[in-house]
PDB file of C-alpha atoms in Angstrom:
ATOM      1  CA  ASP A   1     103.189  97.664 135.286  1.00 64.00           C
ATOM      2  CA  THR A   2     102.353  97.622 131.368  1.00 68.00           C
ATOM      3  CA  GLU A   3     104.923  99.921 130.363  1.00 91.00           C
ATOM      4  CA  VAL A   4     108.452 100.008 128.657  1.00 97.00           C
ATOM      5  CA  THR A   5     110.563 102.890 130.157  1.00 97.00           C
ATOM      6  CA  GLN A   6     113.624 104.450 128.716  1.00 98.00           C
ATOM      7  CA  THR A   7     116.158 106.645 129.958  1.00 97.00           C
ATOM      8  CA  PRO A   8     117.614 109.257 129.209  1.00 97.00           C
ATOM      9  CA  LYS A   9     114.835 111.107 127.147  1.00 96.00           C
ATOM     10  CA  HIS A  10     117.501 112.871 125.338  1.00 97.00           C
ATOM     11  CA  LEU A  11     121.175 112.627 124.806  1.00 97.00           C
ATOM     12  CA  VAL A  12     123.599 114.800 123.444  1.00 96.00           C
ATOM     13  CA  MET A  13     127.169 113.496 123.162  1.00 94.00           C
ATOM     14  CA  GLY A  14     130.677 114.087 121.592  1.00 92.00           C
ATOM     15  CA  MET A  15     132.271 111.595 119.264  1.00 91.00           C
ATOM     16  CA  THR A  16     134.658 110.667 121.861  1.00 90.00           C
ATOM     17  CA  ASN A  17     132.150 110.022 124.867  1.00 91.00           C
ATOM     18  CA  LYS A  18     131.013 106.993 126.336  1.00 95.00           C
ATOM     19  CA  LYS A  19     127.276 106.712 127.375  1.00 96.00           C
ATOM     20  CA  SER A  20     124.518 104.222 127.935  1.00 97.00           C
ATOM     21  CA  LEU A  21     120.805 103.911 126.974  1.00 98.00           C
ATOM     22  CA  LYS A  22     118.905 102.133 129.559  1.00 98.00           C
ATOM     23  CA  CYS A  23     115.539 100.069 128.989  1.00 98.00           C
ATOM     24  CA  GLU A  24     113.248  98.523 131.581  1.00 98.00           C
ATOM     25  CA  GLN A  25     110.199  96.267 131.526  1.00 97.00           C
ATOM     26  CA  HIS A  26     108.273  94.655 134.324  1.00 93.00           C
ATOM     27  CA  MET A  27     105.742  92.647 132.202  1.00 94.00           C
ATOM     28  CA  GLY A  28     107.810  89.278 132.368  1.00 93.00           C
ATOM     29  CA  HIS A  29     108.148  89.465 128.543  1.00 94.00           C
ATOM     30  CA  ARG A  30     111.052  87.196 127.378  1.00 92.00           C
ATOM     31  CA  ALA A  31     112.307  89.140 124.359  1.00 93.00           C
ATOM     32  CA  MET A  32     113.697  92.652 124.188  1.00 95.00           C
ATOM     33  CA  TYR A  33     114.645  94.488 121.256  1.00 95.00           C
ATOM     34  CA  TRP A  34     116.592  97.683 120.149  1.00 97.00           C
ATOM     35  CA  TYR A  35     115.761  99.851 117.267  1.00 96.00           C
ATOM     36  CA  LYS A  36     117.068 102.775 115.561  1.00 97.00           C
ATOM     37  CA  GLN A  37     115.009 105.167 113.846  1.00 96.00           C
ATOM     38  CA  LYS A  38     115.858 108.219 111.424  1.00 96.00           C
ATOM     39  CA  ALA A  39     113.231 110.936 110.757  1.00 92.00           C
ATOM     40  CA  LYS A  40     110.661 109.955 108.560  1.00 90.00           C
ATOM     41  CA  LYS A  41     111.883 106.322 108.173  1.00 93.00           C
ATOM     42  CA  PRO A  42     110.687 103.028 109.849  1.00 94.00           C
ATOM     43  CA  PRO A  43     112.440 101.737 112.966  1.00 95.00           C
ATOM     44  CA  GLU A  44     115.354  99.525 112.017  1.00 94.00           C
ATOM     45  CA  LEU A  45     116.037  96.354 114.026  1.00 94.00           C
ATOM     46  CA  MET A  46     119.575  96.299 115.947  1.00 96.00           C
ATOM     47  CA  PHE A  47     119.529  93.593 118.686  1.00 95.00           C
ATOM     48  CA  VAL A  48     117.222  91.194 119.735  1.00 93.00           C
ATOM     49  CA  TYR A  49     117.725  89.446 122.969  1.00 94.00           C
ATOM     50  CA  SER A  50     115.535  86.264 124.025  1.00 91.00           C
ATOM     51  CA  TYR A  51     115.568  85.059 127.507  1.00 92.00           C
ATOM     52  CA  GLU A  52     118.457  87.244 128.234  1.00 93.00           C
ATOM     53  CA  LYS A  53     120.619  86.029 125.284  1.00 93.00           C
ATOM     54  CA  LEU A  54     121.737  88.053 122.488  1.00 93.00           C
ATOM     55  CA  SER A  55     119.673  85.935 119.588  1.00 88.00           C
ATOM     56  CA  ILE A  56     119.843  88.650 116.712  1.00 86.00           C
ATOM     57  CA  ASN A  57     122.536  91.062 115.973  1.00 87.00           C
ATOM     58  CA  GLU A  58     121.745  92.848 112.511  1.00 87.00           C
ATOM     59  CA  SER A  59     125.359  93.534 111.554  1.00 88.00           C
ATOM     60  CA  VAL A  60     125.490  96.584 113.977  1.00 94.00           C
ATOM     61  CA  PRO A  61     128.843  98.400 114.354  1.00 95.00           C
ATOM     62  CA  SER A  62     130.932  97.524 117.334  1.00 94.00           C
ATOM     63  CA  ARG A  63     130.568 101.002 118.630  1.00 96.00           C
ATOM     64  CA  PHE A  64     127.178  99.946 119.828  1.00 97.00           C
ATOM     65  CA  SER A  65     127.171  97.154 122.649  1.00 97.00           C
ATOM     66  CA  PRO A  66     124.037  95.805 123.921  1.00 97.00           C
ATOM     67  CA  GLU A  67     123.671  94.155 127.266  1.00 97.00           C
ATOM     68  CA  CYS A  68     120.806  92.303 129.278  1.00 96.00           C
ATOM     69  CA  PRO A  69     121.747  92.142 132.810  1.00 95.00           C
ATOM     70  CA  ASN A  70     118.548  90.274 133.743  1.00 93.00           C
ATOM     71  CA  SER A  71     115.047  89.562 132.331  1.00 91.00           C
ATOM     72  CA  SER A  72     113.714  93.114 132.920  1.00 96.00           C
ATOM     73  CA  LEU A  73     116.875  95.332 132.043  1.00 97.00           C
ATOM     74  CA  LEU A  74     118.478  96.150 128.421  1.00 98.00           C
ATOM     75  CA  ASN A  75     121.225  98.400 127.994  1.00 98.00           C
ATOM     76  CA  LEU A  76     122.814  99.917 124.893  1.00 98.00           C
ATOM     77  CA  HIS A  77     126.414 101.027 125.447  1.00 98.00           C
ATOM     78  CA  LEU A  78     127.885 103.770 123.168  1.00 97.00           C
ATOM     79  CA  HIS A  79     131.277 104.404 122.232  1.00 95.00           C
ATOM     80  CA  ALA A  80     132.636 106.593 119.717  1.00 94.00           C
ATOM     81  CA  LEU A  81     129.795 107.152 117.855  1.00 95.00           C
ATOM     82  CA  GLN A  82     129.653 109.283 114.530  1.00 95.00           C
ATOM     83  CA  PRO A  83     127.300 112.241 113.752  1.00 96.00           C
ATOM     84  CA  GLU A  84     125.298 109.871 111.346  1.00 96.00           C
ATOM     85  CA  ASP A  85     124.457 107.803 114.387  1.00 97.00           C
ATOM     86  CA  SER A  86     121.904 110.585 115.620  1.00 97.00           C
ATOM     87  CA  ALA A  87     118.506 109.076 115.708  1.00 97.00           C
ATOM     88  CA  LEU A  88     115.776 108.080 117.882  1.00 97.00           C
ATOM     89  CA  TYR A  89     116.619 104.731 119.666  1.00 98.00           C
ATOM     90  CA  LEU A  90     113.658 102.586 120.754  1.00 97.00           C
ATOM     91  CA  CYS A  91     113.372  99.816 122.977  1.00 97.00           C
ATOM     92  CA  ALA A  92     110.686  97.302 122.879  1.00 96.00           C
ATOM     93  CA  SER A  93     109.500  94.147 124.573  1.00 96.00           C
ATOM     94  CA  SER A  94     107.182  91.165 123.718  1.00 93.00           C
ATOM     95  CA  PRO A  95     106.014  87.985 125.261  1.00 91.00           C
ATOM     96  CA  GLY A  96     107.578  85.769 122.952  1.00 81.00           C
ATOM     97  CA  SER A  97     108.662  86.041 119.205  1.00 69.00           C
ATOM     98  CA  GLU A  98     106.686  87.314 116.340  1.00 66.00           C
ATOM     99  CA  GLU A  99     104.043  88.715 118.806  1.00 81.00           C
ATOM    100  CA  THR A 100     103.208  92.272 119.771  1.00 90.00           C
ATOM    101  CA  GLN A 101     105.947  94.529 120.694  1.00 93.00           C
ATOM    102  CA  TYR A 102     105.588  97.063 123.439  1.00 95.00           C
ATOM    103  CA  PHE A 103     107.783 100.055 122.635  1.00 96.00           C
ATOM    104  CA  GLY A 104     109.271 102.685 125.181  1.00 97.00           C
ATOM    105  CA  PRO A 105     109.319 106.403 124.242  1.00 96.00           C
ATOM    106  CA  GLY A 106     112.630 106.144 123.024  1.00 97.00           C
ATOM    107  CA  THR A 107     115.799 108.190 123.446  1.00 97.00           C
ATOM    108  CA  ARG A 108     116.623 110.806 120.924  1.00 97.00           C
ATOM    109  CA  LEU A 109     120.322 110.816 120.667  1.00 97.00           C
ATOM    110  CA  LEU A 110     122.418 113.632 119.002  1.00 97.00           C
ATOM    111  CA  VAL A 111     126.133 112.943 118.177  1.00 96.00           C
ATOM    112  CA  LEU A 112     128.278 115.959 117.629  1.00 94.00           C
TER     113      LEU A 112
ATOM    114  CA  SER B   1     115.971  93.157 104.710  1.00 45.00           C
ATOM    115  CA  GLN B   2     112.524  92.749 103.539  1.00 47.00           C
ATOM    116  CA  GLN B   3     109.827  95.045 104.258  1.00 60.00           C
ATOM    117  CA  GLY B   4     106.259  95.843 103.834  1.00 68.00           C
ATOM    118  CA  GLU B   5     105.271  98.699 101.577  1.00 76.00           C
ATOM    119  CA  GLU B   6     102.654 101.002 102.709  1.00 80.00           C
ATOM    120  CA  ASP B   7     100.457 103.150 100.545  1.00 82.00           C
ATOM    121  CA  PRO B   8      99.888 105.922 100.235  1.00 89.00           C
ATOM    122  CA  GLN B   9     103.138 107.342 101.640  1.00 91.00           C
ATOM    123  CA  ALA B  10     101.014 110.462 102.859  1.00 93.00           C
ATOM    124  CA  LEU B  11      97.498 110.965 103.381  1.00 94.00           C
ATOM    125  CA  SER B  12      95.701 114.125 104.207  1.00 95.00           C
ATOM    126  CA  ILE B  13      91.766 114.021 105.021  1.00 95.00           C
ATOM    127  CA  GLN B  14      88.931 116.077 106.516  1.00 97.00           C
ATOM    128  CA  GLU B  15      87.950 115.357 110.371  1.00 97.00           C
ATOM    129  CA  GLY B  16      85.204 112.824 110.003  1.00 97.00           C
ATOM    130  CA  GLU B  17      86.106 111.185 106.916  1.00 97.00           C
ATOM    131  CA  ASN B  18      87.512 107.614 106.903  1.00 97.00           C
ATOM    132  CA  ALA B  19      91.189 107.067 106.183  1.00 97.00           C
ATOM    133  CA  THR B  20      92.381 103.821 104.415  1.00 97.00           C
ATOM    134  CA  MET B  21      95.943 102.763 104.162  1.00 96.00           C
ATOM    135  CA  ASN B  22      97.735  99.666 102.485  1.00 96.00           C
ATOM    136  CA  CYS B  23     100.500  97.407 103.139  1.00 94.00           C
ATOM    137  CA  SER B  24     102.041  94.843 100.754  1.00 94.00           C
ATOM    138  CA  TYR B  25     104.718  92.246 101.832  1.00 92.00           C
ATOM    139  CA  LYS B  26     106.835  89.926  99.948  1.00 89.00           C
ATOM    140  CA  THR B  27     106.610  86.199 101.630  1.00 86.00           C
ATOM    141  CA  SER B  28     104.403  84.009 103.609  1.00 87.00           C
ATOM    142  CA  ILE B  29     103.402  85.352 107.157  1.00 89.00           C
ATOM    143  CA  ASN B  30     102.291  84.064 110.597  1.00 89.00           C
ATOM    144  CA  ASN B  31     100.835  87.236 111.241  1.00 91.00           C
ATOM    145  CA  LEU B  32     100.891  91.010 110.332  1.00 94.00           C
ATOM    146  CA  GLN B  33     100.588  94.020 112.860  1.00 95.00           C
ATOM    147  CA  TRP B  34      99.706  97.379 112.580  1.00 97.00           C
ATOM    148  CA  TYR B  35     101.384 100.239 114.862  1.00 97.00           C
ATOM    149  CA  ARG B  36     101.014 103.866 115.369  1.00 97.00           C
ATOM    150  CA  GLN B  37     103.510 106.588 115.899  1.00 97.00           C
ATOM    151  CA  ASN B  38     102.988 110.213 116.963  1.00 94.00           C
ATOM    152  CA  SER B  39     105.784 112.446 115.997  1.00 87.00           C
ATOM    153  CA  GLY B  40     108.970 111.601 117.588  1.00 79.00           C
ATOM    154  CA  ARG B  41     107.713 109.283 120.136  1.00 87.00           C
ATOM    155  CA  GLY B  42     107.315 105.293 120.601  1.00 89.00           C
ATOM    156  CA  LEU B  43     105.146 102.975 118.526  1.00 95.00           C
ATOM    157  CA  VAL B  44     101.959 102.085 119.827  1.00 96.00           C
ATOM    158  CA  HIS B  45     100.707  98.519 118.795  1.00 95.00           C
ATOM    159  CA  LEU B  46      97.069  98.954 117.218  1.00 97.00           C
ATOM    160  CA  ILE B  47      96.107  95.364 115.876  1.00 96.00           C
ATOM    161  CA  LEU B  48      97.442  91.865 115.086  1.00 95.00           C
ATOM    162  CA  ILE B  49      95.980  89.666 112.515  1.00 96.00           C
ATOM    163  CA  ARG B  50      96.916  86.218 111.951  1.00 93.00           C
ATOM    164  CA  SER B  51      97.355  84.503 108.653  1.00 93.00           C
ATOM    165  CA  ASN B  52      94.351  82.602 108.980  1.00 95.00           C
ATOM    166  CA  GLU B  53      92.115  85.386 109.702  1.00 97.00           C
ATOM    167  CA  ARG B  54      90.683  87.974 107.100  1.00 97.00           C
ATOM    168  CA  GLU B  55      89.359  90.723 109.115  1.00 98.00           C
ATOM    169  CA  LYS B  56      89.680  92.429 112.498  1.00 97.00           C
ATOM    170  CA  HIS B  57      87.993  95.074 114.124  1.00 97.00           C
ATOM    171  CA  SER B  58      88.999  97.251 117.176  1.00 96.00           C
ATOM    172  CA  GLY B  59      86.889 100.129 117.951  1.00 97.00           C
ATOM    173  CA  ARG B  60      87.182 102.547 114.936  1.00 97.00           C
ATOM    174  CA  LEU B  61      89.713 100.373 113.420  1.00 98.00           C
ATOM    175  CA  ARG B  62      89.258  97.799 110.622  1.00 98.00           C
ATOM    176  CA  VAL B  63      92.077  95.501 109.331  1.00 98.00           C
ATOM    177  CA  THR B  64      91.934  93.287 106.521  1.00 98.00           C
ATOM    178  CA  LEU B  65      94.460  90.671 105.422  1.00 97.00           C
ATOM    179  CA  ASP B  66      94.609  88.966 101.980  1.00 97.00           C
ATOM    180  CA  THR B  67      97.245  86.302 101.997  1.00 95.00           C
ATOM    181  CA  SER B  68      96.641  85.497  98.210  1.00 95.00           C
ATOM    182  CA  LYS B  69      97.533  89.068  97.204  1.00 95.00           C
ATOM    183  CA  LYS B  70     100.130  89.386 100.349  1.00 94.00           C
ATOM    184  CA  SER B  71      98.405  92.855 101.293  1.00 95.00           C
ATOM    185  CA  SER B  72      96.650  94.277 104.307  1.00 96.00           C
ATOM    186  CA  SER B  73      94.525  97.273 104.764  1.00 97.00           C
ATOM    187  CA  LEU B  74      94.090  99.401 107.615  1.00 98.00           C
ATOM    188  CA  LEU B  75      90.606 101.577 107.787  1.00 98.00           C
ATOM    189  CA  ILE B  76      90.253 104.304 110.235  1.00 98.00           C
ATOM    190  CA  THR B  77      86.501 105.417 110.317  1.00 98.00           C
ATOM    191  CA  ALA B  78      85.246 108.769 111.492  1.00 97.00           C
ATOM    192  CA  SER B  79      88.770 110.203 111.765  1.00 97.00           C
ATOM    193  CA  ARG B  80      89.537 112.720 114.477  1.00 97.00           C
ATOM    194  CA  ALA B  81      92.519 115.170 115.073  1.00 95.00           C
ATOM    195  CA  ALA B  82      94.275 112.850 117.283  1.00 95.00           C
ATOM    196  CA  ASP B  83      94.706 110.255 114.807  1.00 97.00           C
ATOM    197  CA  THR B  84      97.357 112.314 113.129  1.00 97.00           C
ATOM    198  CA  ALA B  85     100.282 110.185 113.269  1.00 97.00           C
ATOM    199  CA  SER B  86     102.223 107.663 111.077  1.00 96.00           C
ATOM    200  CA  TYR B  87     101.271 104.238 110.613  1.00 97.00           C
ATOM    201  CA  PHE B  88     103.382 101.350 110.211  1.00 96.00           C
ATOM    202  CA  CYS B  89     102.411  97.647 109.363  1.00 96.00           C
ATOM    203  CA  ALA B  90     104.958  94.878 110.294  1.00 94.00           C
ATOM    204  CA  THR B  91     105.180  91.335 109.359  1.00 92.00           C
ATOM    205  CA  ASP B  92     107.036  88.316 110.657  1.00 86.00           C
ATOM    206  CA  GLU B  93     108.222  87.276 107.373  1.00 69.00           C
ATOM    207  CA  ASN B  94     111.569  85.638 108.239  1.00 62.00           C
ATOM    208  CA  ARG B  95     109.815  83.698 111.181  1.00 63.00           C
ATOM    209  CA  ASP B  96     112.705  84.315 113.608  1.00 70.00           C
ATOM    210  CA  ASP B  97     112.797  86.623 116.633  1.00 70.00           C
ATOM    211  CA  LYS B  98     111.899  89.814 114.653  1.00 81.00           C
ATOM    212  CA  ILE B  99     109.382  91.707 112.701  1.00 86.00           C
ATOM    213  CA  ILE B 100     109.959  93.876 109.861  1.00 88.00           C
ATOM    214  CA  PHE B 101     108.456  97.140 109.678  1.00 92.00           C
ATOM    215  CA  GLY B 102     107.001  98.913 106.515  1.00 92.00           C
ATOM    216  CA  LYS B 103     107.749 102.479 105.267  1.00 92.00           C
ATOM    217  CA  GLY B 104     104.884 103.811 106.773  1.00 94.00           C
ATOM    218  CA  THR B 105     102.044 106.104 105.843  1.00 95.00           C
ATOM    219  CA  ARG B 106     102.048 109.661 107.481  1.00 95.00           C
ATOM    220  CA  LEU B 107      98.375 110.520 108.125  1.00 97.00           C
ATOM    221  CA  HIS B 108      97.288 114.045 108.827  1.00 97.00           C
ATOM    222  CA  ILE B 109      93.655 114.977 109.824  1.00 96.00           C
ATOM    223  CA  LEU B 110      92.667 118.174 108.902  1.00 95.00           C
ATOM    224  CA  PRO B 111      90.388 120.404 111.215  1.00 89.00           C
TER     225      PRO B 111
END
């Protein structure tokens, strides 16, 4: 299995909702990442997990809460989001740091 | 955060022509990568070139790296409609567990 999967593909939520984005990889990669991407912009790093521990938090607001239950799974819990949080959320994994990253197809999030 | 800068921001060429995109970065790196993204989808890794390499090929792709000028170029030869996408360079400038993406070049191949 050489792919990163993300669910759901699309998500619409209100500002008071709580939802979660899920990411899974079975390539034995030790690093996993969450990115946020706005239209016509590059991906912006949000969080990095290395060996299931949070190693980088790029000053992301607390309404985004990452979780790494095991080496194959990465979640992003969403609560009280704002309309400006609407974006494509991409998950990626890599064998190690500074190496090729394998991206999932993304979750397109719309916050109303 | 530091980013690579791609040039041009957008490029339209006829099918069959070659497309060249450039990337400049600011600090020393271990490696530089190029990714492709089709509209609204995940990124696909194209090629990784290490700081001690000057050129690398993969199929119709040719990447060069000039560490003295802190720049890289991606050449796509004999372009096809399926090459229409955004292309990003990414560097490990900060040498921690992350790579930094450039702003990207939007390539459009005209039939």
